[in-house]
Short mmCIF file of C-alpha atoms in Angstrom, two decimals:
data_model
loop_
_atom_site.label_atom_id
_atom_site.label_comp_id
_atom_site.label_asym_id
_atom_site.label_seq_id
_atom_site.Cartn_x
_atom_site.Cartn_y
_atom_site.Cartn_z
CA MET A 1456 -11.85 105.62 -24.46
CA PRO A 1457 -15.42 104.32 -25.00
CA PRO A 1458 -18.16 105.34 -22.63
CA ASN A 1459 -18.45 103.32 -19.45
CA ASP A 1460 -21.92 102.00 -20.26
CA ALA A 1461 -20.62 100.62 -23.55
CA VAL A 1462 -18.05 98.58 -21.65
CA THR A 1463 -20.40 97.19 -19.00
CA ALA A 1464 -23.54 96.75 -21.11
CA PRO A 1465 -24.65 93.11 -20.72
CA ALA A 1466 -24.64 90.89 -23.79
CA ARG A 1467 -27.97 90.12 -25.45
CA ALA A 1468 -29.12 86.53 -25.62
CA THR A 1469 -29.19 84.83 -29.02
CA SER A 1470 -31.40 82.10 -30.43
CA ARG A 1471 -29.12 79.51 -28.83
CA GLN A 1472 -29.89 80.82 -25.34
CA TRP A 1473 -33.61 80.81 -26.03
CA LEU A 1474 -33.39 77.21 -27.27
CA GLY A 1475 -31.45 76.46 -24.09
CA LEU A 1476 -34.33 77.95 -22.10
CA ALA A 1477 -36.68 75.45 -23.75
CA VAL A 1478 -34.34 72.68 -22.58
CA LEU A 1479 -34.36 74.06 -19.02
CA ALA A 1480 -38.17 74.14 -19.05
CA LEU A 1481 -38.26 70.34 -19.44
CA PRO A 1482 -37.16 69.40 -15.89
CA THR A 1483 -39.29 72.22 -14.46
CA ILE A 1484 -42.44 70.82 -16.07
CA LEU A 1485 -41.48 67.30 -15.03
CA LEU A 1486 -40.98 68.13 -11.35
CA ALA A 1487 -44.34 69.88 -11.24
CA LEU A 1488 -45.95 66.84 -12.88
CA ASP A 1489 -44.33 64.48 -10.40
CA GLN A 1490 -45.75 66.32 -7.39
CA SER A 1491 -49.34 66.12 -8.67
CA VAL A 1492 -49.66 62.73 -10.40
CA LEU A 1493 -48.69 60.69 -7.34
CA PHE A 1494 -51.92 61.74 -5.60
CA LEU A 1495 -53.84 60.04 -8.43
CA ALA A 1496 -51.61 56.95 -8.47
CA LEU A 1497 -51.84 56.32 -4.73
CA PRO A 1498 -55.03 54.17 -4.73
CA HIS A 1499 -53.67 52.01 -7.59
CA LEU A 1500 -50.30 51.75 -5.87
CA ALA A 1501 -51.95 50.69 -2.61
CA GLU A 1502 -53.76 47.80 -4.35
CA SER A 1503 -50.46 46.48 -5.72
CA LEU A 1504 -47.92 47.06 -2.92
CA HIS A 1505 -50.27 47.06 0.10
CA PRO A 1506 -48.39 49.71 2.10
CA THR A 1507 -49.28 50.41 5.70
CA GLY A 1508 -50.70 53.81 6.59
CA ASN A 1509 -47.31 55.01 7.79
CA GLN A 1510 -45.60 53.73 4.64
CA THR A 1511 -48.16 55.54 2.49
CA LEU A 1512 -47.30 58.81 4.20
CA TRP A 1513 -43.58 58.24 3.64
CA ILE A 1514 -44.17 57.41 -0.02
CA MET A 1515 -45.89 60.78 -0.35
CA ASP A 1516 -43.55 62.88 1.81
CA ILE A 1517 -40.01 61.53 1.49
CA TYR A 1518 -39.56 63.04 -1.98
CA GLY A 1519 -40.31 66.56 -0.73
CA PHE A 1520 -38.21 66.05 2.41
CA MET A 1521 -35.11 65.08 0.47
CA MET A 1522 -35.51 67.74 -2.19
CA ALA A 1523 -36.03 70.53 0.35
CA GLY A 1524 -33.12 69.33 2.48
CA PHE A 1525 -30.59 69.25 -0.35
CA LEU A 1526 -31.57 72.35 -2.34
CA VAL A 1527 -29.04 74.64 -0.64
CA THR A 1528 -26.28 72.05 -0.94
CA MET A 1529 -26.96 71.36 -4.61
CA GLY A 1530 -27.22 75.04 -5.47
CA THR A 1531 -23.87 75.76 -3.84
CA LEU A 1532 -22.34 72.63 -5.36
CA GLY A 1533 -23.32 73.97 -8.78
CA ASP A 1534 -21.49 77.21 -7.97
CA ARG A 1535 -18.42 75.15 -7.06
CA ILE A 1536 -18.15 72.47 -9.76
CA GLY A 1537 -20.42 73.77 -12.53
CA ARG A 1538 -24.16 74.27 -12.83
CA ARG A 1539 -24.55 72.34 -16.07
CA ARG A 1540 -22.59 69.44 -14.58
CA VAL A 1541 -24.89 69.27 -11.53
CA LEU A 1542 -27.92 69.53 -13.83
CA LEU A 1543 -26.76 66.61 -15.98
CA ILE A 1544 -25.85 64.46 -12.98
CA GLY A 1545 -29.27 65.20 -11.48
CA ALA A 1546 -31.04 64.42 -14.77
CA ALA A 1547 -29.29 61.06 -15.11
CA ALA A 1548 -30.11 60.22 -11.49
CA VAL A 1549 -33.77 61.23 -11.94
CA GLY A 1550 -34.06 58.97 -14.98
CA ILE A 1551 -32.53 55.97 -13.19
CA THR A 1552 -34.49 56.40 -9.96
CA SER A 1553 -37.73 56.96 -11.90
CA VAL A 1554 -37.36 53.54 -13.56
CA ALA A 1555 -36.49 51.97 -10.20
CA ALA A 1556 -39.57 53.55 -8.57
CA ALA A 1557 -41.85 52.43 -11.41
CA TYR A 1558 -40.85 48.79 -10.96
CA ALA A 1559 -40.44 48.80 -7.16
CA PRO A 1560 -41.64 45.39 -5.90
CA SER A 1561 -42.43 46.56 -2.37
CA ALA A 1562 -43.46 49.65 -0.44
CA GLU A 1563 -40.09 49.76 1.34
CA LEU A 1564 -38.13 49.89 -1.92
CA LEU A 1565 -40.51 52.48 -3.33
CA ILE A 1566 -39.82 54.70 -0.30
CA VAL A 1567 -36.05 54.30 -0.84
CA ASN A 1568 -36.37 55.14 -4.53
CA ARG A 1569 -38.59 58.13 -3.81
CA ALA A 1570 -35.95 59.40 -1.40
CA LEU A 1571 -33.24 59.04 -4.05
CA LEU A 1572 -35.54 60.68 -6.58
CA GLY A 1573 -35.97 63.69 -4.28
CA LEU A 1574 -32.20 63.93 -3.82
CA ALA A 1575 -31.69 63.86 -7.59
CA ALA A 1576 -34.44 66.42 -8.17
CA ALA A 1577 -32.70 68.80 -5.75
CA GLY A 1578 -29.93 69.10 -8.32
CA LEU A 1579 -32.31 70.17 -11.08
CA MET A 1580 -34.26 73.16 -9.78
CA PRO A 1581 -31.44 75.46 -8.55
CA SER A 1582 -29.36 74.57 -11.59
CA THR A 1583 -32.09 75.55 -14.04
CA LEU A 1584 -32.75 78.90 -12.39
CA SER A 1585 -29.09 79.80 -11.90
CA LEU A 1586 -28.23 78.85 -15.50
CA ILE A 1587 -31.01 81.15 -16.70
CA SER A 1588 -29.47 83.95 -14.65
CA ASN A 1589 -26.13 83.44 -16.39
CA MET A 1590 -27.46 82.79 -19.89
CA PHE A 1591 -29.51 86.00 -19.90
CA PRO A 1592 -27.34 88.78 -18.43
CA ALA A 1593 -29.55 91.53 -19.89
CA PRO A 1594 -32.12 92.38 -17.17
CA ASP A 1595 -35.13 92.59 -19.50
CA GLN A 1596 -34.35 89.29 -21.21
CA ARG A 1597 -33.62 87.58 -17.91
CA ALA A 1598 -36.97 88.74 -16.54
CA ARG A 1599 -38.80 87.24 -19.54
CA ALA A 1600 -36.79 84.03 -19.33
CA ILE A 1601 -37.58 83.55 -15.64
CA ALA A 1602 -41.25 84.26 -16.41
CA VAL A 1603 -41.17 81.40 -18.93
CA TRP A 1604 -39.47 79.19 -16.34
CA ALA A 1605 -42.11 80.00 -13.71
CA SER A 1606 -44.89 79.43 -16.26
CA SER A 1607 -43.45 76.01 -17.05
CA PHE A 1608 -43.93 75.00 -13.42
CA MET A 1609 -47.57 76.10 -13.51
CA ALA A 1610 -48.11 74.27 -16.80
CA GLY A 1611 -46.80 71.08 -15.23
CA THR A 1612 -49.07 71.54 -12.23
CA ALA A 1613 -52.10 71.95 -14.51
CA LEU A 1614 -51.22 69.03 -16.79
CA GLY A 1615 -50.34 66.64 -13.96
CA PRO A 1616 -53.86 65.43 -13.03
CA VAL A 1617 -54.92 65.17 -16.68
CA ILE A 1618 -51.86 63.25 -17.90
CA GLY A 1619 -51.76 61.14 -14.76
CA GLY A 1620 -55.44 60.25 -15.12
CA VAL A 1621 -54.98 59.13 -18.72
CA LEU A 1622 -51.94 57.00 -17.88
CA LEU A 1623 -53.70 55.33 -14.96
CA GLU A 1624 -56.71 54.66 -17.16
CA TYR A 1625 -54.67 52.49 -19.57
CA PHE A 1626 -51.47 51.49 -17.73
CA TRP A 1627 -50.27 50.43 -14.27
CA TRP A 1628 -49.37 52.79 -11.45
CA GLY A 1629 -45.64 52.78 -12.27
CA SER A 1630 -46.31 54.51 -15.59
CA VAL A 1631 -46.57 57.88 -13.82
CA PHE A 1632 -42.93 57.59 -12.78
CA LEU A 1633 -41.79 56.67 -16.28
CA LEU A 1634 -42.96 60.08 -17.48
CA GLY A 1635 -39.59 61.43 -16.41
CA VAL A 1636 -37.45 59.04 -18.41
CA PRO A 1637 -37.92 60.46 -21.95
CA VAL A 1638 -37.74 64.00 -20.57
CA MET A 1639 -34.43 63.33 -18.87
CA VAL A 1640 -33.05 61.56 -21.97
CA ALA A 1641 -33.93 64.61 -24.07
CA LEU A 1642 -32.25 66.86 -21.50
CA LEU A 1643 -29.08 64.75 -21.41
CA ILE A 1644 -28.80 64.77 -25.20
CA SER A 1645 -29.51 68.45 -25.82
CA ALA A 1646 -27.96 70.16 -22.77
CA PRO A 1647 -24.27 69.70 -23.76
CA PHE A 1648 -24.97 71.49 -27.05
CA LEU A 1649 -27.31 74.25 -25.89
CA LEU A 1650 -26.34 75.00 -22.29
CA PRO A 1651 -23.02 76.60 -21.36
CA GLU A 1652 -21.08 75.72 -18.25
CA TYR A 1653 -20.75 78.22 -15.39
CA ARG A 1654 -19.01 78.01 -12.06
CA ASP A 1655 -17.35 80.24 -9.52
CA PRO A 1656 -13.57 79.87 -10.03
CA ALA A 1657 -13.01 81.10 -6.45
CA GLY A 1658 -15.72 78.92 -4.92
CA GLY A 1659 -13.42 76.80 -2.79
CA ARG A 1660 -14.21 73.39 -1.35
CA LEU A 1661 -17.62 72.25 -0.14
CA ASP A 1662 -17.85 72.26 3.68
CA LEU A 1663 -19.38 68.91 4.59
CA TYR A 1664 -20.09 69.97 8.17
CA SER A 1665 -22.20 72.84 6.82
CA VAL A 1666 -24.04 70.39 4.58
CA LEU A 1667 -24.92 68.23 7.60
CA LEU A 1668 -26.02 71.27 9.60
CA SER A 1669 -28.23 72.50 6.74
CA LEU A 1670 -29.91 69.09 6.53
CA ALA A 1671 -30.33 68.99 10.32
CA ALA A 1672 -31.96 72.43 10.16
CA ILE A 1673 -34.29 72.04 7.17
CA LEU A 1674 -35.48 68.42 7.39
CA PRO A 1675 -36.83 68.54 10.99
CA VAL A 1676 -38.71 71.78 10.28
CA ILE A 1677 -40.35 70.33 7.15
CA TYR A 1678 -41.11 67.09 9.00
CA GLY A 1679 -42.57 68.91 11.99
CA LEU A 1680 -44.82 71.05 9.80
CA LYS A 1681 -46.12 68.01 7.91
CA GLU A 1682 -46.74 66.06 11.11
CA PHE A 1683 -48.56 69.05 12.56
CA ALA A 1684 -50.82 69.08 9.49
CA ARG A 1685 -51.47 65.34 9.82
CA LEU A 1686 -51.82 64.83 13.59
CA GLY A 1687 -52.39 68.29 15.03
CA TRP A 1688 -50.60 69.53 18.14
CA GLN A 1689 -48.59 66.46 19.20
CA PRO A 1690 -45.29 66.71 21.14
CA LEU A 1691 -43.25 65.38 18.21
CA SER A 1692 -44.15 68.25 15.86
CA PRO A 1693 -42.96 71.23 17.96
CA ALA A 1694 -39.95 69.20 19.15
CA ALA A 1695 -38.85 68.56 15.55
CA ILE A 1696 -39.35 72.21 14.60
CA ALA A 1697 -37.44 73.40 17.66
CA ALA A 1698 -34.57 71.01 16.90
CA GLY A 1699 -34.43 72.28 13.34
CA LEU A 1700 -34.29 75.88 14.53
CA VAL A 1701 -31.42 75.08 16.91
CA PHE A 1702 -29.42 73.46 14.13
CA GLY A 1703 -30.32 76.44 11.96
CA LEU A 1704 -28.66 78.78 14.44
CA LEU A 1705 -25.57 76.58 14.48
CA PHE A 1706 -25.56 76.64 10.69
CA VAL A 1707 -25.72 80.43 10.63
CA ARG A 1708 -22.87 80.73 13.14
CA ARG A 1709 -20.66 78.47 11.06
CA GLN A 1710 -21.42 80.30 7.80
CA ARG A 1711 -20.31 83.59 9.38
CA LYS A 1712 -16.92 82.11 10.24
CA LEU A 1713 -16.13 80.41 6.93
CA PRO A 1714 -14.25 82.29 4.19
CA GLN A 1715 -16.20 80.29 1.58
CA PRO A 1716 -19.53 79.44 3.25
CA LEU A 1717 -22.09 76.98 1.96
CA LEU A 1718 -24.61 79.84 2.00
CA ASP A 1719 -23.42 83.42 1.66
CA LEU A 1720 -25.41 85.23 4.35
CA ARG A 1721 -24.32 88.59 2.95
CA LEU A 1722 -27.04 88.15 0.33
CA PHE A 1723 -29.60 88.93 3.03
CA ARG A 1724 -28.20 92.44 3.31
CA TYR A 1725 -29.96 93.28 0.05
CA ARG A 1726 -33.49 94.38 0.80
CA ALA A 1727 -34.77 93.15 -2.55
CA PHE A 1728 -33.36 89.67 -1.88
CA THR A 1729 -34.81 89.32 1.61
CA ALA A 1730 -38.17 90.91 0.82
CA SER A 1731 -38.60 88.81 -2.33
CA LEU A 1732 -37.92 85.60 -0.42
CA LEU A 1733 -40.48 86.57 2.21
CA VAL A 1734 -43.11 87.51 -0.38
CA LEU A 1735 -42.50 84.23 -2.20
CA MET A 1736 -42.78 82.17 0.98
CA LEU A 1737 -46.01 83.87 2.09
CA CYS A 1738 -47.60 83.41 -1.33
CA MET A 1739 -46.64 79.75 -1.41
CA THR A 1740 -48.10 79.40 2.09
CA THR A 1741 -51.52 80.53 0.88
CA MET A 1742 -51.29 78.52 -2.33
CA GLY A 1743 -50.26 75.32 -0.53
CA GLY A 1744 -53.02 75.57 2.07
CA SER A 1745 -55.77 76.71 -0.28
CA TYR A 1746 -54.87 74.13 -2.95
CA LEU A 1747 -55.22 71.37 -0.35
CA VAL A 1748 -58.65 72.53 0.80
CA ILE A 1749 -59.96 73.34 -2.70
CA THR A 1750 -59.00 70.01 -4.24
CA GLY A 1751 -60.70 68.31 -1.30
CA PHE A 1752 -63.84 70.39 -1.89
CA LEU A 1753 -63.91 69.46 -5.58
CA GLN A 1754 -63.55 65.74 -4.94
CA MET A 1755 -65.38 65.22 -1.64
CA VAL A 1756 -68.11 67.87 -1.71
CA GLN A 1757 -68.69 68.31 -5.43
CA ARG A 1758 -67.95 64.58 -5.95
CA LEU A 1759 -65.74 65.10 -9.00
CA SER A 1760 -63.26 62.51 -10.20
CA PRO A 1761 -59.54 63.36 -9.98
CA ILE A 1762 -59.44 64.06 -13.73
CA GLU A 1763 -62.52 66.28 -13.54
CA ALA A 1764 -61.09 68.13 -10.55
CA GLY A 1765 -57.82 68.58 -12.44
CA LEU A 1766 -59.63 70.00 -15.46
CA TRP A 1767 -61.42 72.54 -13.26
CA MET A 1768 -58.00 73.63 -11.98
CA VAL A 1769 -56.65 74.27 -15.50
CA PRO A 1770 -58.19 77.80 -15.84
CA SER A 1771 -56.37 78.97 -12.71
CA ALA A 1772 -53.06 77.64 -14.04
CA ILE A 1773 -53.64 79.42 -17.37
CA ALA A 1774 -54.41 82.65 -15.52
CA SER A 1775 -51.17 82.30 -13.55
CA ILE A 1776 -49.16 81.76 -16.74
CA VAL A 1777 -50.69 84.83 -18.40
CA ALA A 1778 -49.93 86.98 -15.35
CA ALA A 1779 -46.37 85.68 -15.07
CA MET A 1780 -45.63 86.38 -18.74
CA THR A 1781 -47.01 89.94 -18.65
CA ALA A 1782 -45.49 90.93 -15.29
CA PRO A 1783 -41.93 91.74 -16.51
CA ALA A 1784 -43.20 94.23 -19.11
CA LEU A 1785 -45.38 95.95 -16.50
CA ALA A 1786 -42.48 96.07 -14.01
CA LYS A 1787 -40.37 97.95 -16.57
CA ARG A 1788 -42.96 100.74 -16.72
CA LEU A 1789 -43.89 100.76 -13.05
CA SER A 1790 -41.85 98.94 -10.40
CA ALA A 1791 -41.69 95.36 -9.21
CA GLY A 1792 -43.24 96.36 -5.90
CA THR A 1793 -46.16 98.09 -7.61
CA VAL A 1794 -46.86 95.15 -9.92
CA LEU A 1795 -46.58 92.63 -7.10
CA ALA A 1796 -48.77 94.68 -4.77
CA GLY A 1797 -51.42 95.16 -7.47
CA GLY A 1798 -51.43 91.48 -8.36
CA LEU A 1799 -51.63 90.43 -4.73
CA GLY A 1800 -54.57 92.79 -4.25
CA VAL A 1801 -56.37 90.89 -7.02
CA ALA A 1802 -55.39 87.62 -5.34
CA ALA A 1803 -56.80 88.83 -2.02
CA ALA A 1804 -60.11 89.56 -3.75
CA GLY A 1805 -60.08 86.08 -5.27
CA TYR A 1806 -59.45 84.41 -1.92
CA LEU A 1807 -62.18 86.56 -0.39
CA LEU A 1808 -64.67 85.06 -2.86
CA LEU A 1809 -63.93 81.63 -1.38
CA ALA A 1810 -65.47 82.87 1.87
CA PHE A 1811 -68.88 82.94 0.13
CA VAL A 1812 -68.82 79.53 -1.58
CA GLU A 1813 -71.84 77.35 -0.81
CA PRO A 1814 -71.83 73.52 -0.70
CA VAL A 1815 -74.51 73.35 -3.43
CA GLY A 1816 -74.00 75.36 -6.60
CA GLY A 1817 -70.77 76.91 -5.35
CA LEU A 1818 -68.48 75.56 -8.07
CA PRO A 1819 -68.59 78.63 -10.38
CA LEU A 1820 -67.76 81.00 -7.53
CA LEU A 1821 -65.00 78.69 -6.34
CA VAL A 1822 -63.38 78.52 -9.77
CA THR A 1823 -63.71 82.29 -10.24
CA GLY A 1824 -62.07 82.95 -6.89
CA PHE A 1825 -59.21 80.56 -7.53
CA VAL A 1826 -58.62 81.95 -11.03
CA LEU A 1827 -58.33 85.45 -9.55
CA ALA A 1828 -56.05 84.17 -6.78
CA PHE A 1829 -53.71 82.43 -9.22
CA PHE A 1830 -53.77 85.38 -11.60
CA GLY A 1831 -52.84 87.73 -8.78
CA THR A 1832 -50.01 85.55 -7.49
CA GLY A 1833 -48.70 84.77 -10.99
CA PRO A 1834 -46.30 87.75 -11.03
CA VAL A 1835 -44.70 86.53 -7.79
CA GLY A 1836 -43.19 83.49 -9.49
CA ALA A 1837 -41.72 85.63 -12.26
CA LEU A 1838 -40.66 88.81 -10.46
CA SER A 1839 -39.67 87.49 -7.05
CA GLN A 1840 -37.50 84.73 -8.50
CA ASN A 1841 -35.84 87.29 -10.78
CA LEU A 1842 -35.24 89.69 -7.90
CA VAL A 1843 -33.69 86.94 -5.81
CA VAL A 1844 -31.18 85.77 -8.42
CA GLY A 1845 -30.73 89.35 -9.63
CA SER A 1846 -29.62 90.46 -6.18
CA ALA A 1847 -26.75 87.98 -6.20
CA PRO A 1848 -23.55 88.30 -8.21
CA PRO A 1849 -23.47 85.79 -11.10
CA GLU A 1850 -21.02 83.47 -9.35
CA LYS A 1851 -23.46 83.14 -6.41
CA SER A 1852 -26.67 82.70 -8.41
CA GLY A 1853 -26.75 78.97 -7.62
CA SER A 1854 -26.95 79.70 -3.89
CA ALA A 1855 -29.56 82.40 -4.51
CA ALA A 1856 -31.66 80.06 -6.65
CA ALA A 1857 -31.45 77.39 -3.96
CA MET A 1858 -32.68 79.85 -1.35
CA SER A 1859 -35.60 80.76 -3.61
CA GLU A 1860 -36.58 77.11 -4.02
CA THR A 1861 -36.17 76.40 -0.31
CA SER A 1862 -38.34 79.39 0.55
CA GLY A 1863 -41.08 78.05 -1.71
CA GLN A 1864 -40.86 74.55 -0.20
CA LEU A 1865 -41.08 75.95 3.32
CA GLY A 1866 -44.05 78.08 2.31
CA VAL A 1867 -45.97 75.12 0.89
CA SER A 1868 -45.26 73.00 3.98
CA LEU A 1869 -46.25 75.84 6.29
CA GLY A 1870 -49.47 76.41 4.33
CA ILE A 1871 -50.47 72.76 4.42
CA ALA A 1872 -49.69 72.57 8.13
CA ALA A 1873 -51.22 75.83 9.34
CA LEU A 1874 -54.14 76.30 6.95
CA GLY A 1875 -54.84 72.57 6.73
CA SER A 1876 -55.01 72.41 10.51
CA LEU A 1877 -57.25 75.47 10.61
CA GLY A 1878 -59.59 73.82 8.14
CA SER A 1879 -59.67 70.65 10.25
CA VAL A 1880 -60.50 72.61 13.41
CA ILE A 1881 -63.34 74.45 11.67
CA TYR A 1882 -64.69 71.19 10.26
CA ARG A 1883 -64.74 69.50 13.67
CA THR A 1884 -66.34 72.57 15.24
CA GLU A 1885 -69.07 72.93 12.61
CA MET A 1886 -69.80 69.24 12.04
CA THR A 1887 -73.09 68.15 13.64
CA VAL A 1888 -73.57 64.39 13.51
CA PRO A 1889 -77.19 63.14 13.73
CA PRO A 1890 -77.84 61.51 17.14
CA GLN A 1891 -78.99 58.25 15.53
CA VAL A 1892 -75.50 57.53 14.17
CA PRO A 1893 -73.55 54.82 16.08
CA ALA A 1894 -70.67 56.07 18.20
CA THR A 1895 -67.89 54.63 16.02
CA ASP A 1896 -69.29 56.15 12.83
CA ALA A 1897 -70.06 59.40 14.64
CA ASP A 1898 -66.44 59.73 15.75
CA ALA A 1899 -65.20 59.05 12.23
CA ALA A 1900 -67.64 61.51 10.64
CA GLY A 1901 -66.87 64.18 13.21
CA SER A 1902 -63.11 63.98 12.78
CA SER A 1903 -62.70 64.52 9.03
CA MET A 1904 -64.49 64.73 5.70
CA GLU A 1905 -62.83 61.48 4.62
CA GLY A 1906 -64.19 59.79 7.75
CA ALA A 1907 -67.67 61.12 7.01
CA LEU A 1908 -67.59 59.63 3.51
CA THR A 1909 -66.58 56.25 4.90
CA ALA A 1910 -69.21 56.37 7.67
CA ALA A 1911 -71.96 57.39 5.25
CA GLN A 1912 -71.30 54.29 3.14
CA ARG A 1913 -71.94 52.05 6.17
CA LEU A 1914 -75.17 53.79 7.24
CA PRO A 1915 -78.72 53.31 5.91
CA GLY A 1916 -79.59 55.51 2.91
CA ARG A 1917 -81.39 58.44 4.53
CA LEU A 1918 -79.16 58.56 7.60
CA GLY A 1919 -76.08 58.36 5.40
CA ASP A 1920 -77.39 61.26 3.34
CA GLN A 1921 -77.90 63.34 6.48
CA VAL A 1922 -74.30 62.69 7.54
CA LEU A 1923 -73.04 63.68 4.09
CA THR A 1924 -75.08 66.88 4.06
CA ALA A 1925 -73.77 67.90 7.48
CA ALA A 1926 -70.21 67.02 6.42
CA HIS A 1927 -70.54 69.03 3.20
CA ASP A 1928 -71.72 72.04 5.18
CA ALA A 1929 -68.89 71.70 7.72
CA TYR A 1930 -66.20 71.26 5.05
CA THR A 1931 -67.53 74.24 3.12
CA SER A 1932 -67.30 76.31 6.32
CA SER A 1933 -63.66 75.29 6.62
CA LEU A 1934 -63.11 76.35 3.00
CA ASN A 1935 -64.75 79.71 3.73
CA THR A 1936 -62.50 80.27 6.75
CA VAL A 1937 -59.33 79.27 4.92
CA GLY A 1938 -60.28 81.58 2.05
CA LEU A 1939 -60.81 84.48 4.44
CA THR A 1940 -57.49 83.78 6.18
CA CYS A 1941 -55.66 83.62 2.84
CA ALA A 1942 -57.22 86.91 1.80
CA ALA A 1943 -55.94 88.62 4.96
CA LEU A 1944 -52.48 87.07 4.62
CA ILE A 1945 -52.16 88.02 0.96
CA ALA A 1946 -53.36 91.56 1.66
CA GLY A 1947 -50.58 91.89 4.23
CA THR A 1948 -48.09 90.48 1.72
CA ALA A 1949 -49.23 93.11 -0.80
CA VAL A 1950 -48.42 95.84 1.69
CA LEU A 1951 -45.00 94.25 2.31
CA ALA A 1952 -44.25 94.18 -1.42
CA ALA A 1953 -45.43 97.75 -1.94
CA VAL A 1954 -43.28 99.09 0.90
CA SER A 1955 -40.13 96.96 0.52
CA LEU A 1956 -39.92 96.83 -3.29
CA ARG A 1957 -41.50 100.15 -4.28
CA ARG A 1958 -38.30 101.42 -5.94
CA THR A 1959 -37.20 98.12 -7.45
CA GLY A 1960 -37.53 97.39 -11.15
CA THR A 1961 -37.30 93.99 -12.81
CA THR A 1962 -33.74 93.70 -11.49
CA PRO A 1963 -32.42 95.25 -8.25
CA PRO A 1964 -29.54 97.69 -8.50
CA GLN A 1965 -27.34 95.71 -6.09
CA ARG A 1966 -26.49 93.07 -8.68
CA THR A 1967 -22.75 93.07 -9.34
CA THR A 1968 -20.83 91.95 -12.37
CA ALA A 1969 -18.33 89.15 -11.94
CA ALA A 1970 -15.58 88.13 -14.28
CA PRO A 1971 -16.80 86.84 -17.64
CA ALA A 1972 -17.90 83.23 -17.59
CA GLN A 1973 -15.30 80.81 -18.78
CA PRO A 1974 -15.87 79.09 -22.13
CA THR A 1975 -17.32 75.63 -21.85
CA ARG A 1976 -14.19 73.75 -22.88
CA GLN A 1977 -11.97 75.70 -20.53
CA ALA A 1978 -14.37 75.23 -17.61
CA ASP A 1979 -14.72 71.53 -18.32
CA ALA A 1980 -10.96 71.16 -18.59
CA GLN A 1981 -10.55 72.58 -15.09
CA HIS A 1982 -12.83 69.85 -13.71
CA THR A 1983 -10.84 66.93 -15.11
#
């Protein structure tokens, strides 16, 4: 009888799987592009559709709301009916809704199409990550593949402002939505040939009551965090968060009773799974909050155009890609916890540099600090995602991938809410408006940097310059404080990674082996 390790040794990926990885990178890049180009298109969109202030916020936020709310459902649905099938349905829906959004004749229809686009996008992200987990069963190859996947997201984030700026320079605002159409067409054509089908044959039926409870838990929390970032401490924000937490408890109770739950809570028994989700969420918290404040500094204090600001952000994205691609090799020699802790230590140093940025001549230090921060957090995207899906058995990797994506979405929302609010408080505290400024303009300048820019345009030259100088100083103080807070938070996250994942390699030992995946034709035949 052959040795046991010869029987259980995972198969090595071939060139077909690596070509399939290139296909899976397409929607990842696209979704990252979509989240960044809309910021550039908003002024052009406003001139054409004339949305109200509230409609503008919904145009920006509804996409993220819907995607975050349906990630768990779509990940589990992929486990039930097939991950490639959910990916293809999502790709077709993204293509259709992208065209509809590009030619939306009114703000109301654009909001509806953005909501449908977020729902469709929720089917893409968990499917891509879970398919990678199944296509690359060998731990070392899976770690490299997930590093490429994470790098694709950063590449899309870096390219978004540049590509969006070029499109808006020569075309109308809807062109930024049409970016997704050729990408989705290429995915729909190539995926049936390069991507295999995987599903859990014992997955059971989808519990619709659990789906509703998951939406009722996630959406109010995301909404409350965003409203807190926008309006501060208003009754609606904590009420929405509290309601979401209550529904979350009801969701957990139901999952414990179901034989085939929407979310398998037993995954949280694995320390690597839980710790990796927490590390990922905390890192995305700092990235979401710092990205918001830094882009504002580049455009409102340094007075850079959106394209120029985007170009200054490219070095940090490149640094993150380099770190993500080298992290799996380092984790093989050391441990995932050691690599993550070391990288987060570098990130803490980078965020600490932001505490010393000055309003005049501070751009080099700002870019250096953000490059170090992104380089240090780069391994998180590669190693944490791999640890999350690696902790789950293959038939549950869709649910695990959905939890990873949901954790990241919550982290970004929490960062924008908490750190954005902290920056606003510091700005209002530090802002000193000259006494000669009229009361209306003084209130506007004292409330936000955007208000100061508007007030300065209405004031006489020298007085307007004084307001701008004071606003630049106050906003820079808020950047310094946010940088210092991020440094402390990331340092604590480094300790968490070092302690919780100190004995974990690129893949945790808890990963179990399920029955071999069914061939594509057999799996497809079971669906018809």
